[in-house]
Tab-separated table of C-alpha atoms in Angstrom:
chain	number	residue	atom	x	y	z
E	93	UNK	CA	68.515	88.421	59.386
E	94	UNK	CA	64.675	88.346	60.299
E	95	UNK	CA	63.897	91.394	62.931
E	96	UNK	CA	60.852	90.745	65.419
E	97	UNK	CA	59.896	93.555	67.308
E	98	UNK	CA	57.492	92.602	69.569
E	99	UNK	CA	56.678	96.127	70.743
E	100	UNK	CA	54.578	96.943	67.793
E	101	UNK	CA	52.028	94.120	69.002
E	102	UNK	CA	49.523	95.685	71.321
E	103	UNK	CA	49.891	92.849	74.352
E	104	UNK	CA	50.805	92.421	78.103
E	105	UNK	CA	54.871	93.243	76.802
E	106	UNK	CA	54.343	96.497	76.682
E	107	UNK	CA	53.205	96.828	79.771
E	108	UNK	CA	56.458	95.216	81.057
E	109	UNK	CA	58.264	97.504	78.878
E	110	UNK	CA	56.509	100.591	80.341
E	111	UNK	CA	57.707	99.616	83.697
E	112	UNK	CA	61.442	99.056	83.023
E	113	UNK	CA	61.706	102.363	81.417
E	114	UNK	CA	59.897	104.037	84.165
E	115	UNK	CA	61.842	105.935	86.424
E	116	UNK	CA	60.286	105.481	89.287
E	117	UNK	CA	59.420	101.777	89.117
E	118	UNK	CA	63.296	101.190	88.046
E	119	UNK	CA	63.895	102.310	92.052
E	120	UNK	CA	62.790	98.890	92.903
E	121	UNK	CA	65.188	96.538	91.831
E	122	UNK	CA	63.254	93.146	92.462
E	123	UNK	CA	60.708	94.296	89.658
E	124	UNK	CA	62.835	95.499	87.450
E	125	UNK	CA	64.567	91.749	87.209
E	126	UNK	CA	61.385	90.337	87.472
E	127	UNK	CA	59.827	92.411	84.371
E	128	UNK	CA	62.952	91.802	82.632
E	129	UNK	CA	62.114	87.736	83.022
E	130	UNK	CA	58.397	88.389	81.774
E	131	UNK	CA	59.387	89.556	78.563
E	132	UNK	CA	62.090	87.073	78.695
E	133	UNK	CA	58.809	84.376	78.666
E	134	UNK	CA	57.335	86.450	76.183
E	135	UNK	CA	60.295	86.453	74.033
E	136	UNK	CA	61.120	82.661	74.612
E	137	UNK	CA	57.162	81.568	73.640
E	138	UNK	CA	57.855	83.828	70.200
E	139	UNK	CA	61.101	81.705	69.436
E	140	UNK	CA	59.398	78.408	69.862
E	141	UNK	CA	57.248	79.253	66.714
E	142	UNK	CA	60.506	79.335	64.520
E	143	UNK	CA	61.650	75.808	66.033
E	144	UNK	CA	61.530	72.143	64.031
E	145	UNK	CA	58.739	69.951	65.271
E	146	UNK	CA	57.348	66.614	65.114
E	147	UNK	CA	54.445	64.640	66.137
E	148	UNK	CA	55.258	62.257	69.044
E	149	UNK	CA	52.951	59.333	70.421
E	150	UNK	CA	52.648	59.793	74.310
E	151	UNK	CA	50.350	57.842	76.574
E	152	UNK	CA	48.104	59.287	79.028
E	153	UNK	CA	46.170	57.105	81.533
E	154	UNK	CA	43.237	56.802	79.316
E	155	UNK	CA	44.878	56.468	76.264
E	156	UNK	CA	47.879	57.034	73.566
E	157	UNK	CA	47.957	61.475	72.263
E	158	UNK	CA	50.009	62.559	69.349
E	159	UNK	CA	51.360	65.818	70.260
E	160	UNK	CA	54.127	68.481	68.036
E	161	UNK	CA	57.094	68.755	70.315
E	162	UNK	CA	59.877	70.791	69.122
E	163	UNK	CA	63.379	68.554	68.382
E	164	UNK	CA	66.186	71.465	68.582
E	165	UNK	CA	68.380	70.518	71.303
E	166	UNK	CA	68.874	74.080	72.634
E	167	UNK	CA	72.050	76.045	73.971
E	168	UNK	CA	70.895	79.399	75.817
E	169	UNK	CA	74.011	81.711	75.632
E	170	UNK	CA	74.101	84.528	77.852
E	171	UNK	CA	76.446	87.764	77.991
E	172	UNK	CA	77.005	88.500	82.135
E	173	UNK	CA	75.744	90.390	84.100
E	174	UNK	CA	72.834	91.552	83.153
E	175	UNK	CA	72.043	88.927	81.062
E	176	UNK	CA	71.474	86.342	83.603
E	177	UNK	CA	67.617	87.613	84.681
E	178	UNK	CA	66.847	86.843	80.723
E	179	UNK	CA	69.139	83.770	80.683
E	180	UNK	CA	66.498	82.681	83.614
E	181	UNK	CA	63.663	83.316	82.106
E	182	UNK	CA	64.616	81.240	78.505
E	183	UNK	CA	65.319	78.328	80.921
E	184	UNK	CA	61.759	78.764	82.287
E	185	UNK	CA	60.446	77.714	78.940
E	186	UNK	CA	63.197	75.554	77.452
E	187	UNK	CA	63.944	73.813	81.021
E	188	UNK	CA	66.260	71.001	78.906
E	189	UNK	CA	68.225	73.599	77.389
E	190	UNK	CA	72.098	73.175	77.972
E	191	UNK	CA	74.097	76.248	78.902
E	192	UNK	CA	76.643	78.766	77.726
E	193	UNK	CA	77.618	81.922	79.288
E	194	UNK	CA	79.934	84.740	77.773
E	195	UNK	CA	81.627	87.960	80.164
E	196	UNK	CA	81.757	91.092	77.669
E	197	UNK	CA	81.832	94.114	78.891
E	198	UNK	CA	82.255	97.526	77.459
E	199	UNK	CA	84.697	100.366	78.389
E	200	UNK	CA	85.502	103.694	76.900
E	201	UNK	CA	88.540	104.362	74.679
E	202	UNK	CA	88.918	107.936	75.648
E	203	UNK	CA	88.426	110.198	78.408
E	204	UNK	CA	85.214	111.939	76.650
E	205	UNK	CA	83.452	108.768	76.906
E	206	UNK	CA	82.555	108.959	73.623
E	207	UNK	CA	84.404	105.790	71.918
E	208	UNK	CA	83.314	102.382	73.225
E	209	UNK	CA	85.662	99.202	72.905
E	210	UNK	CA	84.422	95.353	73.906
E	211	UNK	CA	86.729	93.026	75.627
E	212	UNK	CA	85.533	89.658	76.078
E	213	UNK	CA	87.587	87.849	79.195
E	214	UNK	CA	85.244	84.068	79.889
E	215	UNK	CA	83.424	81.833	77.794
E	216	UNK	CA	82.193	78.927	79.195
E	217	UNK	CA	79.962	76.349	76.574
E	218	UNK	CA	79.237	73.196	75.475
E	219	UNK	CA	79.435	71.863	72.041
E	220	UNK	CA	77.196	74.045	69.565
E	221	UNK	CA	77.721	71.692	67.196
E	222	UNK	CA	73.796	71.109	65.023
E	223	UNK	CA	72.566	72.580	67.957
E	224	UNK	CA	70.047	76.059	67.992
E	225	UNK	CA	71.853	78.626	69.814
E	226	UNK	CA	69.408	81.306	71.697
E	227	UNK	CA	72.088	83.918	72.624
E	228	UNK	CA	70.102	86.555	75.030
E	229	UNK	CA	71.287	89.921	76.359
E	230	UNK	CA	69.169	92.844	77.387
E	231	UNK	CA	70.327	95.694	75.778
E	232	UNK	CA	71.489	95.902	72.287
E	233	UNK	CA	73.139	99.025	71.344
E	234	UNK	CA	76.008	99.004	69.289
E	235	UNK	CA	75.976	94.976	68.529
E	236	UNK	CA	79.359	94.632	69.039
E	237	UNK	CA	78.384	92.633	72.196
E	238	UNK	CA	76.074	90.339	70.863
E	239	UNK	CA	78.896	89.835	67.878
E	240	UNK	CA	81.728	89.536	69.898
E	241	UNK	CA	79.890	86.767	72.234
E	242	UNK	CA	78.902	84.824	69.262
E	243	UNK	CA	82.540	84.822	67.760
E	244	UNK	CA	83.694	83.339	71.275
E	245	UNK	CA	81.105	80.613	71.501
E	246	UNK	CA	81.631	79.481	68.068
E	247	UNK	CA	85.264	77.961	69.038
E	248	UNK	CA	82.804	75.187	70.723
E	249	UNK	CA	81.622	74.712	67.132
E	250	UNK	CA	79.387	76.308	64.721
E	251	UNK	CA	75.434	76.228	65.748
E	252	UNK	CA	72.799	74.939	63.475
E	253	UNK	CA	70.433	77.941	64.305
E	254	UNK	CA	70.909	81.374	65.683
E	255	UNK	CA	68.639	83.211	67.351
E	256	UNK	CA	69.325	86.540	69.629
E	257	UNK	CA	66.938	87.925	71.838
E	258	UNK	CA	67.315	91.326	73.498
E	259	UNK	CA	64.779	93.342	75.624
E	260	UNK	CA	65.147	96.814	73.700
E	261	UNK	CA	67.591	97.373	71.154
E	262	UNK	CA	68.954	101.033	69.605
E	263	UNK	CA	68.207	100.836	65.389
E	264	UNK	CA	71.965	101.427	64.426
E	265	UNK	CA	72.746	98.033	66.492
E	266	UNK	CA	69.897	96.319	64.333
E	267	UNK	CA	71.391	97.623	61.359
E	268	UNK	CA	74.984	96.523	62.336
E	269	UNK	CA	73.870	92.985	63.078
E	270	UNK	CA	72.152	92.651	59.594
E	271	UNK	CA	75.365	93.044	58.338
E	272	UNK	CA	76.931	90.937	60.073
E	273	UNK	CA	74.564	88.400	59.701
E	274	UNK	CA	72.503	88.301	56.068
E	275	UNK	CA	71.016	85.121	56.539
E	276	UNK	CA	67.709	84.863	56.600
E	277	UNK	CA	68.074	81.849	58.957
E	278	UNK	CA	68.954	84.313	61.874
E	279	UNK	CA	66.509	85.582	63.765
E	280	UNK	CA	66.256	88.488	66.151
E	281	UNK	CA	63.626	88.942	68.633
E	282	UNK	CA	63.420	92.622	70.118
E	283	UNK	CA	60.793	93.943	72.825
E	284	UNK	CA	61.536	97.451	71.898
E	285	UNK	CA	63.800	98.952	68.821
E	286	UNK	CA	65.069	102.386	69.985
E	287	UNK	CA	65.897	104.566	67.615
E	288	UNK	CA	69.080	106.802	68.420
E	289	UNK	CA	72.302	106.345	70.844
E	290	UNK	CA	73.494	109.048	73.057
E	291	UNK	CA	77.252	109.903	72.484
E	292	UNK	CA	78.264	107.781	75.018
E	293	UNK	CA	76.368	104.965	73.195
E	294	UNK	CA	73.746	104.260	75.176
E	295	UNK	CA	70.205	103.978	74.010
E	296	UNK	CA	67.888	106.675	74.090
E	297	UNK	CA	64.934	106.656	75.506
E	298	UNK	CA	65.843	103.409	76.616
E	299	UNK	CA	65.716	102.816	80.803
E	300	UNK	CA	69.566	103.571	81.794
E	301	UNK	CA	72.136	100.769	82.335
E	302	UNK	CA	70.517	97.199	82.649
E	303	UNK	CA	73.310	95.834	84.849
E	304	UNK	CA	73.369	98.561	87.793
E	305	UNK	CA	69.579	99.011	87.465
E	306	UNK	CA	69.225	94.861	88.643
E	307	UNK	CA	72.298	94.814	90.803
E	308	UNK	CA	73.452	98.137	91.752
E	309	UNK	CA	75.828	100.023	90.432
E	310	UNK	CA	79.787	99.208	90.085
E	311	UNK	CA	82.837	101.264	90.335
C-alpha cells in the first residue's frame, strides 16, 4: 500500500490541520466541518494525480482544445457519521462520482474501555465492479473501520482501484492496513499520521472524537 501524508508538505493543509486540533477553534462546530471539507479538497486534488487519463477533443467557441480528463468512473464510499463532511467535500471535486455509504461504529468490549469491537449495521452501494473506489473517513485509528467498510462494499463487487483517504490517522492503523492490503495499487492519502493511541484507542494528539466534535455529542 502507498502512504501519502500530506502533513509533511509545508502548504495551506496544515493550517486546516492546526485548527481542527485546536481546542478552542473545535468550540465552533461550523468550522470544524468546514476545515474538515478543505482538506477533504486538498486530499481529493492529490488523488486525481494517481487517476487514468486521456486526451479528449472539446470545442470552445473559437475553436476545437485537446484536454487530459481523467476516465475512472468513481464510487466515493463513506463510513457515517462523521464521514459525511469529507464524503462532501470528494463530491466537490469528483461531482459525477456515484455513491456508497457504510454505518460502522465502534463500541467497547469491556467495562475499562480498553478493548474496541466494530459492528457494521448498513451498506448502501452501487456496483464497484472496474470502478475506482475512494473510501473516506476522518479518523483512522485502529483500521478496523476502514477494513470492515471495505469488506461490506465489496459484496457490490470487487473495485478496480482503491484508494482511502482519512484526515489524521494513528501509525499502528497505517501499519495494520499495510497488512491488510500489500498492493502497491492501494493508495492511502493521510493529512496527519499520529503516532500513538490512548488505551481507549483513540489517537493522540489527535483533536478528540470527529463525530461529536461536528454534530454534538451522543449518548
Amino acid at each position: 500500500m502507498k502512504v501519502i501524508n500530506l502533513s509533511k508538505n509545508k502548504s495551506v493543509l496544515n493550517k486546516y490541520l492546526s485548527e481542527l486540533r485546536d481546542v478552542n477553534v473545535q468550540k465552533d462546530r461550523m468550522r470544524f466541518r468546514q476545515n474538515v471539507q478543505r482538506i477533504g479538497h486538498v486530499e481529493a486534488y492529490e488523488i486525481s494525480k494517481f487517476l487514468s487519463y486521456s486526451e479528449k477533443t472539446i470545442q470552445t467557441p473559437l475553436d476545437a482544445c485537446n484536454v487530459n480528463t481523467y476516465d475512472d468512473k468513481i464510487v466515493v464510499g463513506t463510513v457515517f457519521r462523521a464521514g459525511l463532511p469529507l464524503h462532501q467535500s470528494f463530491l466537490d471535486i469528483f461531482d459525477e462520482a456515484d455513491n456508497a455509504f457504510v454505518s460502522a461504529f465502534r463500541y467497547y468490549k469491556d467495562r475499562e474501555m480498553n478493548e474496541v469491537g466494530i459492528k457494521v449495521e448498513y451498506c448502501a452501494s452501487p456496483s464497484l465492479e472496474g470502478k475506482t473506489l475512494i473510501l473516506v473517513d476522518p479518523m483512522l485509528a485502529t483500521g478496523g473501520s476502514m477494513e470492515l467498510a471495505y469488506e461490506a462494499l465489496k459484496s457490490k463487487g470487487t473495485p478496480h482501484r482503491l484508494v482511502m483517504a482519512c484526515v489524521i490517522a494513528a501509525q499502528s492503523g497505517v501499519d495494520y492496513l499495510q497488512k491488510i492490503f500489500p498492493s502497491d495499487d492501494v493508495i492511502l492519502v493521510c493529512g496527519a499520521i499520529d503516532p500513538i493511541l490512548n488505551e481507549h484507542k483513540y489517537i493522540v494528539p489527535g483533536l478528540g472524537d470527529a463525530g461529536d466534535l461536528m454534530y454534538g455529542e451522543k449518548l
